[in-house]
Each structure stands twice: as structure tokens, then as C-alpha cells.
mmCIF file with all atom_site columns, C-alpha atoms in Angstrom:
data_model
loop_
_atom_site.group_PDB
_atom_site.id
_atom_site.type_symbol
_atom_site.label_atom_id
_atom_site.label_alt_id
_atom_site.label_comp_id
_atom_site.label_asym_id
_atom_site.label_entity_id
_atom_site.label_seq_id
_atom_site.pdbx_PDB_ins_code
_atom_site.Cartn_x
_atom_site.Cartn_y
_atom_site.Cartn_z
_atom_site.occupancy
_atom_site.B_iso_or_equiv
_atom_site.pdbx_formal_charge
_atom_site.auth_seq_id
_atom_site.auth_comp_id
_atom_site.auth_asym_id
_atom_site.auth_atom_id
_atom_site.pdbx_PDB_model_num
ATOM 1   C CA . UNK A 1 1   ? -4.896  12.886 34.177  1.00 44.00 ? 1306 UNK A CA 1
ATOM 2   C CA . UNK A 1 2   ? -4.333  16.037 31.681  1.00 44.00 ? 1307 UNK A CA 1
ATOM 3   C CA . UNK A 1 3   ? -2.624  18.471 34.291  1.00 46.00 ? 1308 UNK A CA 1
ATOM 4   C CA . UNK A 1 4   ? -0.237  14.896 34.656  1.00 44.00 ? 1309 UNK A CA 1
ATOM 5   C CA . UNK A 1 5   ? 0.391   14.562 31.238  1.00 45.00 ? 1310 UNK A CA 1
ATOM 6   C CA . UNK A 1 6   ? 1.654   18.403 30.739  1.00 45.00 ? 1311 UNK A CA 1
ATOM 7   C CA . UNK A 1 7   ? 3.436   18.224 33.552  1.00 44.00 ? 1312 UNK A CA 1
ATOM 8   C CA . UNK A 1 8   ? 5.064   15.262 32.570  1.00 44.00 ? 1313 UNK A CA 1
ATOM 9   C CA . UNK A 1 9   ? 6.432   16.961 29.429  1.00 47.00 ? 1314 UNK A CA 1
ATOM 10  C CA . UNK A 1 10  ? 8.304   19.580 31.209  1.00 51.00 ? 1315 UNK A CA 1
ATOM 11  C CA . UNK A 1 11  ? 11.885  19.060 31.987  1.00 55.00 ? 1316 UNK A CA 1
ATOM 12  C CA . UNK A 1 12  ? 13.190  19.426 35.781  1.00 60.00 ? 1317 UNK A CA 1
ATOM 13  C CA . UNK A 1 13  ? 10.745  18.326 37.635  1.00 58.00 ? 1318 UNK A CA 1
ATOM 14  C CA . UNK A 1 14  ? 10.182  15.642 40.647  1.00 58.00 ? 1319 UNK A CA 1
ATOM 15  C CA . UNK A 1 15  ? 7.015   14.262 42.111  1.00 59.00 ? 1320 UNK A CA 1
ATOM 16  C CA . UNK A 1 16  ? 7.051   14.556 45.999  1.00 60.00 ? 1321 UNK A CA 1
ATOM 17  C CA . UNK A 1 17  ? 4.621   12.976 48.688  1.00 59.00 ? 1322 UNK A CA 1
ATOM 18  C CA . UNK A 1 18  ? 1.842   13.471 46.336  1.00 59.00 ? 1323 UNK A CA 1
ATOM 19  C CA . UNK A 1 19  ? 3.058   16.612 44.900  1.00 61.00 ? 1324 UNK A CA 1
ATOM 20  C CA . UNK A 1 20  ? 5.141   17.957 42.037  1.00 59.00 ? 1325 UNK A CA 1
ATOM 21  C CA . UNK A 1 21  ? 8.086   20.097 42.569  1.00 59.00 ? 1326 UNK A CA 1
ATOM 22  C CA . UNK A 1 22  ? 9.319   21.855 39.243  1.00 59.00 ? 1327 UNK A CA 1
ATOM 23  C CA . UNK A 1 23  ? 12.627  23.850 38.829  1.00 58.00 ? 1328 UNK A CA 1
ATOM 24  C CA . UNK A 1 24  ? 11.696  26.745 37.212  1.00 59.00 ? 1329 UNK A CA 1
ATOM 25  C CA . UNK A 1 25  ? 14.948  28.911 36.817  1.00 60.00 ? 1330 UNK A CA 1
ATOM 26  C CA . UNK A 1 26  ? 18.156  28.816 39.062  1.00 60.00 ? 1331 UNK A CA 1
ATOM 27  C CA . UNK A 1 27  ? 17.235  27.540 42.234  1.00 61.00 ? 1332 UNK A CA 1
ATOM 28  C CA . UNK A 1 28  ? 13.869  28.534 42.491  1.00 65.00 ? 1333 UNK A CA 1
ATOM 29  C CA . UNK A 1 29  ? 11.158  25.619 42.716  1.00 62.00 ? 1334 UNK A CA 1
ATOM 30  C CA . UNK A 1 30  ? 7.626   25.678 42.920  1.00 61.00 ? 1335 UNK A CA 1
ATOM 31  C CA . UNK A 1 31  ? 5.269   22.746 44.253  1.00 60.00 ? 1336 UNK A CA 1
ATOM 32  C CA . UNK A 1 32  ? 2.009   21.552 42.274  1.00 60.00 ? 1337 UNK A CA 1
ATOM 33  C CA . UNK A 1 33  ? -0.679  19.586 44.047  1.00 61.00 ? 1338 UNK A CA 1
ATOM 34  C CA . UNK A 1 34  ? -1.125  16.566 41.626  1.00 58.00 ? 1339 UNK A CA 1
ATOM 35  C CA . UNK A 1 35  ? -4.692  15.674 43.352  1.00 60.00 ? 1340 UNK A CA 1
ATOM 36  C CA . UNK A 1 36  ? -6.213  19.347 42.676  1.00 62.00 ? 1341 UNK A CA 1
ATOM 37  C CA . UNK A 1 37  ? -8.727  18.889 39.624  1.00 65.00 ? 1342 UNK A CA 1
ATOM 38  C CA . UNK A 1 38  ? -8.218  21.002 36.593  1.00 64.00 ? 1343 UNK A CA 1
ATOM 39  C CA . UNK A 1 39  ? -11.478 23.180 36.637  1.00 73.00 ? 1344 UNK A CA 1
ATOM 40  C CA . UNK A 1 40  ? -12.216 22.979 33.073  1.00 73.00 ? 1345 UNK A CA 1
ATOM 41  C CA . UNK A 1 41  ? -14.313 19.864 31.748  1.00 76.00 ? 1346 UNK A CA 1
ATOM 42  C CA . UNK A 1 42  ? -11.913 17.829 29.260  1.00 77.00 ? 1347 UNK A CA 1
ATOM 43  C CA . UNK A 1 43  ? -12.421 18.741 25.786  1.00 78.00 ? 1348 UNK A CA 1
ATOM 44  C CA . UNK A 1 44  ? -12.727 22.373 26.762  1.00 77.00 ? 1349 UNK A CA 1
ATOM 45  C CA . UNK A 1 45  ? -9.659  23.254 23.814  1.00 79.00 ? 1350 UNK A CA 1
ATOM 46  C CA . UNK A 1 46  ? -11.368 21.414 21.083  1.00 81.00 ? 1351 UNK A CA 1
ATOM 47  C CA . UNK A 1 47  ? -12.248 23.442 18.049  1.00 80.00 ? 1352 UNK A CA 1
ATOM 48  C CA . UNK A 1 48  ? -15.100 21.357 17.638  1.00 80.00 ? 1353 UNK A CA 1
ATOM 49  C CA . UNK A 1 49  ? -16.882 23.148 21.196  1.00 78.00 ? 1354 UNK A CA 1
ATOM 50  C CA . UNK A 1 50  ? -15.532 26.350 20.367  1.00 76.00 ? 1355 UNK A CA 1
ATOM 51  C CA . UNK A 1 51  ? -18.932 28.523 20.268  1.00 74.00 ? 1356 UNK A CA 1
ATOM 52  C CA . UNK A 1 52  ? -17.421 31.248 17.897  1.00 74.00 ? 1357 UNK A CA 1
ATOM 53  C CA . UNK A 1 53  ? -19.962 33.219 15.238  1.00 68.00 ? 1358 UNK A CA 1
ATOM 54  C CA . UNK A 1 54  ? -23.178 32.740 17.950  1.00 66.00 ? 1359 UNK A CA 1
ATOM 55  C CA . UNK A 1 55  ? -23.106 36.170 18.635  1.00 65.00 ? 1360 UNK A CA 1
ATOM 56  C CA . UNK A 1 56  ? -26.373 37.957 17.128  1.00 62.00 ? 1361 UNK A CA 1
ATOM 57  C CA . UNK A 1 57  ? -27.944 34.822 16.481  1.00 61.00 ? 1362 UNK A CA 1
ATOM 58  C CA . UNK A 1 58  ? -30.870 35.813 18.829  1.00 70.00 ? 1363 UNK A CA 1
ATOM 59  C CA . UNK A 1 59  ? -34.501 37.551 18.237  1.00 80.00 ? 1364 UNK A CA 1
ATOM 60  C CA . UNK A 1 60  ? -34.321 40.134 15.666  1.00 89.00 ? 1365 UNK A CA 1
ATOM 61  C CA . UNK A 1 61  ? -36.480 43.562 14.859  1.00 92.00 ? 1366 UNK A CA 1
ATOM 62  C CA . UNK A 1 62  ? -39.024 42.793 12.275  1.00 92.00 ? 1367 UNK A CA 1
ATOM 63  C CA . UNK A 1 63  ? -39.484 45.526 9.716   1.00 93.00 ? 1368 UNK A CA 1
ATOM 64  C CA . UNK A 1 64  ? -42.898 46.141 10.596  1.00 94.00 ? 1369 UNK A CA 1
ATOM 65  C CA . UNK A 1 65  ? -41.454 46.915 14.426  1.00 95.00 ? 1370 UNK A CA 1
ATOM 66  C CA . UNK A 1 66  ? -38.435 48.748 13.298  1.00 94.00 ? 1371 UNK A CA 1
ATOM 67  C CA . UNK A 1 67  ? -40.657 51.508 11.359  1.00 94.00 ? 1372 UNK A CA 1
ATOM 68  C CA . UNK A 1 68  ? -43.310 51.911 14.605  1.00 94.00 ? 1373 UNK A CA 1
ATOM 69  C CA . UNK A 1 69  ? -39.675 52.863 16.417  1.00 95.00 ? 1374 UNK A CA 1
ATOM 70  C CA . UNK A 1 70  ? -38.960 54.881 13.966  1.00 94.00 ? 1375 UNK A CA 1
ATOM 71  C CA . UNK A 1 71  ? -42.065 56.985 13.776  1.00 93.00 ? 1376 UNK A CA 1
ATOM 72  C CA . UNK A 1 72  ? -42.286 56.985 17.374  1.00 93.00 ? 1377 UNK A CA 1
ATOM 73  C CA . UNK A 1 73  ? -38.487 58.462 17.209  1.00 93.00 ? 1378 UNK A CA 1
ATOM 74  C CA . UNK A 1 74  ? -39.074 60.992 14.756  1.00 91.00 ? 1379 UNK A CA 1
ATOM 75  C CA . UNK A 1 75  ? -42.209 62.136 16.325  1.00 90.00 ? 1380 UNK A CA 1
ATOM 76  C CA . UNK A 1 76  ? -40.090 63.343 19.364  1.00 88.00 ? 1381 UNK A CA 1
ATOM 77  C CA . UNK A 1 77  ? -37.386 65.141 17.224  1.00 85.00 ? 1382 UNK A CA 1
ATOM 78  C CA . UNK A 1 78  ? -40.523 67.234 15.725  1.00 86.00 ? 1383 UNK A CA 1
ATOM 79  C CA . UNK A 1 79  ? -42.317 67.812 19.051  1.00 87.00 ? 1384 UNK A CA 1
ATOM 80  C CA . UNK A 1 80  ? -40.011 68.053 21.770  1.00 85.00 ? 1385 UNK A CA 1
ATOM 81  C CA . UNK A 1 81  ? -43.217 67.257 24.005  1.00 87.00 ? 1386 UNK A CA 1
ATOM 82  C CA . UNK A 1 82  ? -43.858 64.371 22.087  1.00 85.00 ? 1387 UNK A CA 1
ATOM 83  C CA . UNK A 1 83  ? -40.163 62.279 23.097  1.00 90.00 ? 1388 UNK A CA 1
ATOM 84  C CA . UNK A 1 84  ? -40.752 58.673 24.152  1.00 92.00 ? 1389 UNK A CA 1
ATOM 85  C CA . UNK A 1 85  ? -38.774 56.690 26.402  1.00 94.00 ? 1390 UNK A CA 1
ATOM 86  C CA . UNK A 1 86  ? -37.688 52.944 25.439  1.00 94.00 ? 1391 UNK A CA 1
ATOM 87  C CA . UNK A 1 87  ? -40.270 52.219 28.005  1.00 96.00 ? 1392 UNK A CA 1
ATOM 88  C CA . UNK A 1 88  ? -42.510 54.061 26.530  1.00 95.00 ? 1393 UNK A CA 1
ATOM 89  C CA . UNK A 1 89  ? -42.150 52.613 23.202  1.00 95.00 ? 1394 UNK A CA 1
ATOM 90  C CA . UNK A 1 90  ? -42.450 49.313 24.445  1.00 96.00 ? 1395 UNK A CA 1
ATOM 91  C CA . UNK A 1 91  ? -45.893 50.040 26.022  1.00 96.00 ? 1396 UNK A CA 1
ATOM 92  C CA . UNK A 1 92  ? -47.134 51.413 22.442  1.00 94.00 ? 1397 UNK A CA 1
ATOM 93  C CA . UNK A 1 93  ? -45.759 47.936 20.713  1.00 95.00 ? 1398 UNK A CA 1
ATOM 94  C CA . UNK A 1 94  ? -47.443 46.165 23.293  1.00 95.00 ? 1399 UNK A CA 1
ATOM 95  C CA . UNK A 1 95  ? -50.732 48.088 23.010  1.00 95.00 ? 1400 UNK A CA 1
ATOM 96  C CA . UNK A 1 96  ? -50.284 47.531 19.310  1.00 94.00 ? 1401 UNK A CA 1
ATOM 97  C CA . UNK A 1 97  ? -49.508 43.709 19.750  1.00 94.00 ? 1402 UNK A CA 1
ATOM 98  C CA . UNK A 1 98  ? -52.925 43.903 22.040  1.00 95.00 ? 1403 UNK A CA 1
ATOM 99  C CA . UNK A 1 99  ? -55.325 45.380 18.751  1.00 94.00 ? 1404 UNK A CA 1
ATOM 100 C CA . UNK A 1 100 ? -53.495 42.634 16.330  1.00 92.00 ? 1405 UNK A CA 1
ATOM 101 C CA . UNK A 1 101 ? -51.148 44.644 13.935  1.00 91.00 ? 1406 UNK A CA 1
ATOM 102 C CA . UNK A 1 102 ? -47.817 42.931 14.979  1.00 92.00 ? 1407 UNK A CA 1
ATOM 103 C CA . UNK A 1 103 ? -47.845 39.679 17.395  1.00 93.00 ? 1408 UNK A CA 1
ATOM 104 C CA . UNK A 1 104 ? -46.405 39.485 21.025  1.00 92.00 ? 1409 UNK A CA 1
ATOM 105 C CA . UNK A 1 105 ? -43.542 38.292 20.149  1.00 92.00 ? 1410 UNK A CA 1
ATOM 106 C CA . UNK A 1 106 ? -42.508 40.530 17.659  1.00 93.00 ? 1411 UNK A CA 1
ATOM 107 C CA . UNK A 1 107 ? -41.963 43.567 20.916  1.00 94.00 ? 1412 UNK A CA 1
ATOM 108 C CA . UNK A 1 108 ? -39.054 43.637 21.754  1.00 94.00 ? 1413 UNK A CA 1
ATOM 109 C CA . UNK A 1 109 ? -37.431 43.610 25.694  1.00 94.00 ? 1414 UNK A CA 1
ATOM 110 C CA . UNK A 1 110 ? -36.836 47.711 26.986  1.00 94.00 ? 1415 UNK A CA 1
ATOM 111 C CA . UNK A 1 111 ? -32.337 46.777 26.321  1.00 94.00 ? 1416 UNK A CA 1
ATOM 112 C CA . UNK A 1 112 ? -32.758 46.146 22.717  1.00 94.00 ? 1417 UNK A CA 1
ATOM 113 C CA . UNK A 1 113 ? -34.731 49.299 22.359  1.00 95.00 ? 1418 UNK A CA 1
ATOM 114 C CA . UNK A 1 114 ? -32.424 51.240 24.148  1.00 95.00 ? 1419 UNK A CA 1
ATOM 115 C CA . UNK A 1 115 ? -29.474 50.071 22.278  1.00 94.00 ? 1420 UNK A CA 1
ATOM 116 C CA . UNK A 1 116 ? -31.697 50.552 18.580  1.00 95.00 ? 1421 UNK A CA 1
ATOM 117 C CA . UNK A 1 117 ? -32.317 54.337 19.576  1.00 95.00 ? 1422 UNK A CA 1
ATOM 118 C CA . UNK A 1 118 ? -28.435 54.826 20.408  1.00 95.00 ? 1423 UNK A CA 1
ATOM 119 C CA . UNK A 1 119 ? -27.429 53.325 17.150  1.00 95.00 ? 1424 UNK A CA 1
ATOM 120 C CA . UNK A 1 120 ? -30.332 55.276 15.217  1.00 94.00 ? 1425 UNK A CA 1
ATOM 121 C CA . UNK A 1 121 ? -29.783 58.431 16.573  1.00 94.00 ? 1426 UNK A CA 1
ATOM 122 C CA . UNK A 1 122 ? -25.948 57.743 15.578  1.00 95.00 ? 1427 UNK A CA 1
ATOM 123 C CA . UNK A 1 123 ? -26.956 57.084 12.335  1.00 94.00 ? 1428 UNK A CA 1
ATOM 124 C CA . UNK A 1 124 ? -29.133 60.202 12.274  1.00 93.00 ? 1429 UNK A CA 1
ATOM 125 C CA . UNK A 1 125 ? -26.478 62.516 13.381  1.00 94.00 ? 1430 UNK A CA 1
ATOM 126 C CA . UNK A 1 126 ? -23.892 60.777 10.757  1.00 94.00 ? 1431 UNK A CA 1
ATOM 127 C CA . UNK A 1 127 ? -26.055 61.487 7.994   1.00 93.00 ? 1432 UNK A CA 1
ATOM 128 C CA . UNK A 1 128 ? -27.116 65.047 8.602   1.00 92.00 ? 1433 UNK A CA 1
ATOM 129 C CA . UNK A 1 129 ? -23.380 65.866 9.289   1.00 94.00 ? 1434 UNK A CA 1
ATOM 130 C CA . UNK A 1 130 ? -22.676 63.914 5.793   1.00 93.00 ? 1435 UNK A CA 1
ATOM 131 C CA . UNK A 1 131 ? -25.869 66.387 4.381   1.00 92.00 ? 1436 UNK A CA 1
ATOM 132 C CA . UNK A 1 132 ? -24.269 69.232 6.130   1.00 93.00 ? 1437 UNK A CA 1
ATOM 133 C CA . UNK A 1 133 ? -20.796 68.929 4.456   1.00 92.00 ? 1438 UNK A CA 1
ATOM 134 C CA . UNK A 1 134 ? -22.419 68.347 0.892   1.00 93.00 ? 1439 UNK A CA 1
ATOM 135 C CA . UNK A 1 135 ? -24.247 71.628 1.202   1.00 91.00 ? 1440 UNK A CA 1
ATOM 136 C CA . UNK A 1 136 ? -21.654 73.300 2.552   1.00 91.00 ? 1441 UNK A CA 1
ATOM 137 C CA . UNK A 1 137 ? -19.511 72.218 -0.329  1.00 91.00 ? 1442 UNK A CA 1
ATOM 138 C CA . UNK A 1 138 ? -22.466 72.888 -3.105  1.00 89.00 ? 1443 UNK A CA 1
ATOM 139 C CA . UNK A 1 139 ? -22.363 76.756 -1.451  1.00 88.00 ? 1444 UNK A CA 1
ATOM 140 C CA . UNK A 1 140 ? -18.548 77.218 -1.602  1.00 88.00 ? 1445 UNK A CA 1
ATOM 141 C CA . UNK A 1 141 ? -18.427 75.613 -5.555  1.00 87.00 ? 1446 UNK A CA 1
ATOM 142 C CA . UNK A 1 142 ? -21.557 77.844 -6.349  1.00 86.00 ? 1447 UNK A CA 1
ATOM 143 C CA . UNK A 1 143 ? -19.767 81.170 -4.720  1.00 84.00 ? 1448 UNK A CA 1
ATOM 144 C CA . UNK A 1 144 ? -16.200 79.621 -6.226  1.00 82.00 ? 1449 UNK A CA 1
ATOM 145 C CA . UNK A 1 145 ? -18.312 79.288 -9.888  1.00 79.00 ? 1450 UNK A CA 1
ATOM 146 C CA . UNK A 1 146 ? -19.762 83.208 -9.116  1.00 79.00 ? 1451 UNK A CA 1
ATOM 147 C CA . UNK A 1 147 ? -16.269 84.992 -8.532  1.00 76.00 ? 1452 UNK A CA 1
ATOM 148 C CA . UNK A 1 148 ? -14.892 82.946 -11.320 1.00 74.00 ? 1453 UNK A CA 1
ATOM 149 C CA . UNK A 1 149 ? -17.476 84.041 -13.814 1.00 70.00 ? 1454 UNK A CA 1
ATOM 150 C CA . UNK A 1 150 ? -17.161 87.463 -12.970 1.00 64.00 ? 1455 UNK A CA 1
ATOM 151 C CA . UNK A 1 151 ? -13.715 87.810 -12.520 1.00 60.00 ? 1456 UNK A CA 1
ATOM 152 C CA . UNK A 1 152 ? -13.587 87.024 -16.285 1.00 57.00 ? 1457 UNK A CA 1
ATOM 153 C CA . UNK A 1 153 ? -15.872 89.418 -17.335 1.00 55.00 ? 1458 UNK A CA 1
ATOM 154 C CA . UNK A 1 154 ? -13.513 91.783 -16.057 1.00 55.00 ? 1459 UNK A CA 1
ATOM 155 C CA . UNK A 1 155 ? -10.571 90.685 -17.363 1.00 55.00 ? 1460 UNK A CA 1
ATOM 156 C CA . UNK A 1 156 ? -12.474 91.073 -20.856 1.00 54.00 ? 1461 UNK A CA 1
ATOM 157 C CA . UNK A 1 157 ? -12.997 94.756 -20.227 1.00 53.00 ? 1462 UNK A CA 1
#
């Protein structure tokens, strides 16, 4: 029914034997079967049925779990033999849940922890790069200041 209304609004059409014939460009025609069902349900394009803003509405990693994950990650950064995979982190978090440190429903899935590791390592790399730039800039400025002071002394003589 919806398709029929849509097609009736278009110019240059004829209905023949249950099919609609459309004249698109001089001489060319296409045939559309009227009995075909529209694949989307009625009202699919209504604004009230849109699901924008639903992304990220799922379960979030709690602050305590983040603290444990950061500890696991940073321990692996300090000592390479202590590196843990996302699966290892999940098993450690499950042990903590059994001990009562955190709740069972706070333990994230492996994929969630893999994503967290990716984001956290990227933020650490960015932070260390920024610190490197700042320290290099400070060293350069100190060197220029010491050169300027020594050049002023020479000029006074």
C-alpha cells in the first residue's frame, strides 16, 4: 500500500496486469510488481521510531575496576614478565569478585577490556609524548637563556 501511494505521486506511469510501468527517460521503461511487499515495517521512517543517542548506553566499567585494570596494566609496563592479557585480567577480576572486593556483575567482558587496554595505552602514549615535548622545550629555553646571559657578559667587556 505504501509503495502504491509513492508510485502514484510519480508522473508517467501505467498499471498493466498487476505491474506498474514507469517511463523514466525517453523510451526506457521499468516494470514494478505491485504485489511485492515493502521490506521494512510500517512507520520505519517516523522520528519517534529512530534510535539515535542509544550508543554507549550499556554497562560501564566502574571506578574500582578501572583502578585494578590500571594496576594490572602499569605492572606490565614496569616489568615485562608481569604483562597480562585481557583474558588474564578478567580471571584476576573474577578472583577479586570471589573474594568480595568487587561484585560479579562489575567484571567486564574480554572484548571490553581489550578496548580499554587500547584506549588506555593510546592515552599513555599521548601523555608521554606531550611530556617529552614540554621537557624538550624547557631544555631548549634554558639553554637559550644561558647562552643569552653569557653573550651579554661578553658584550659588556
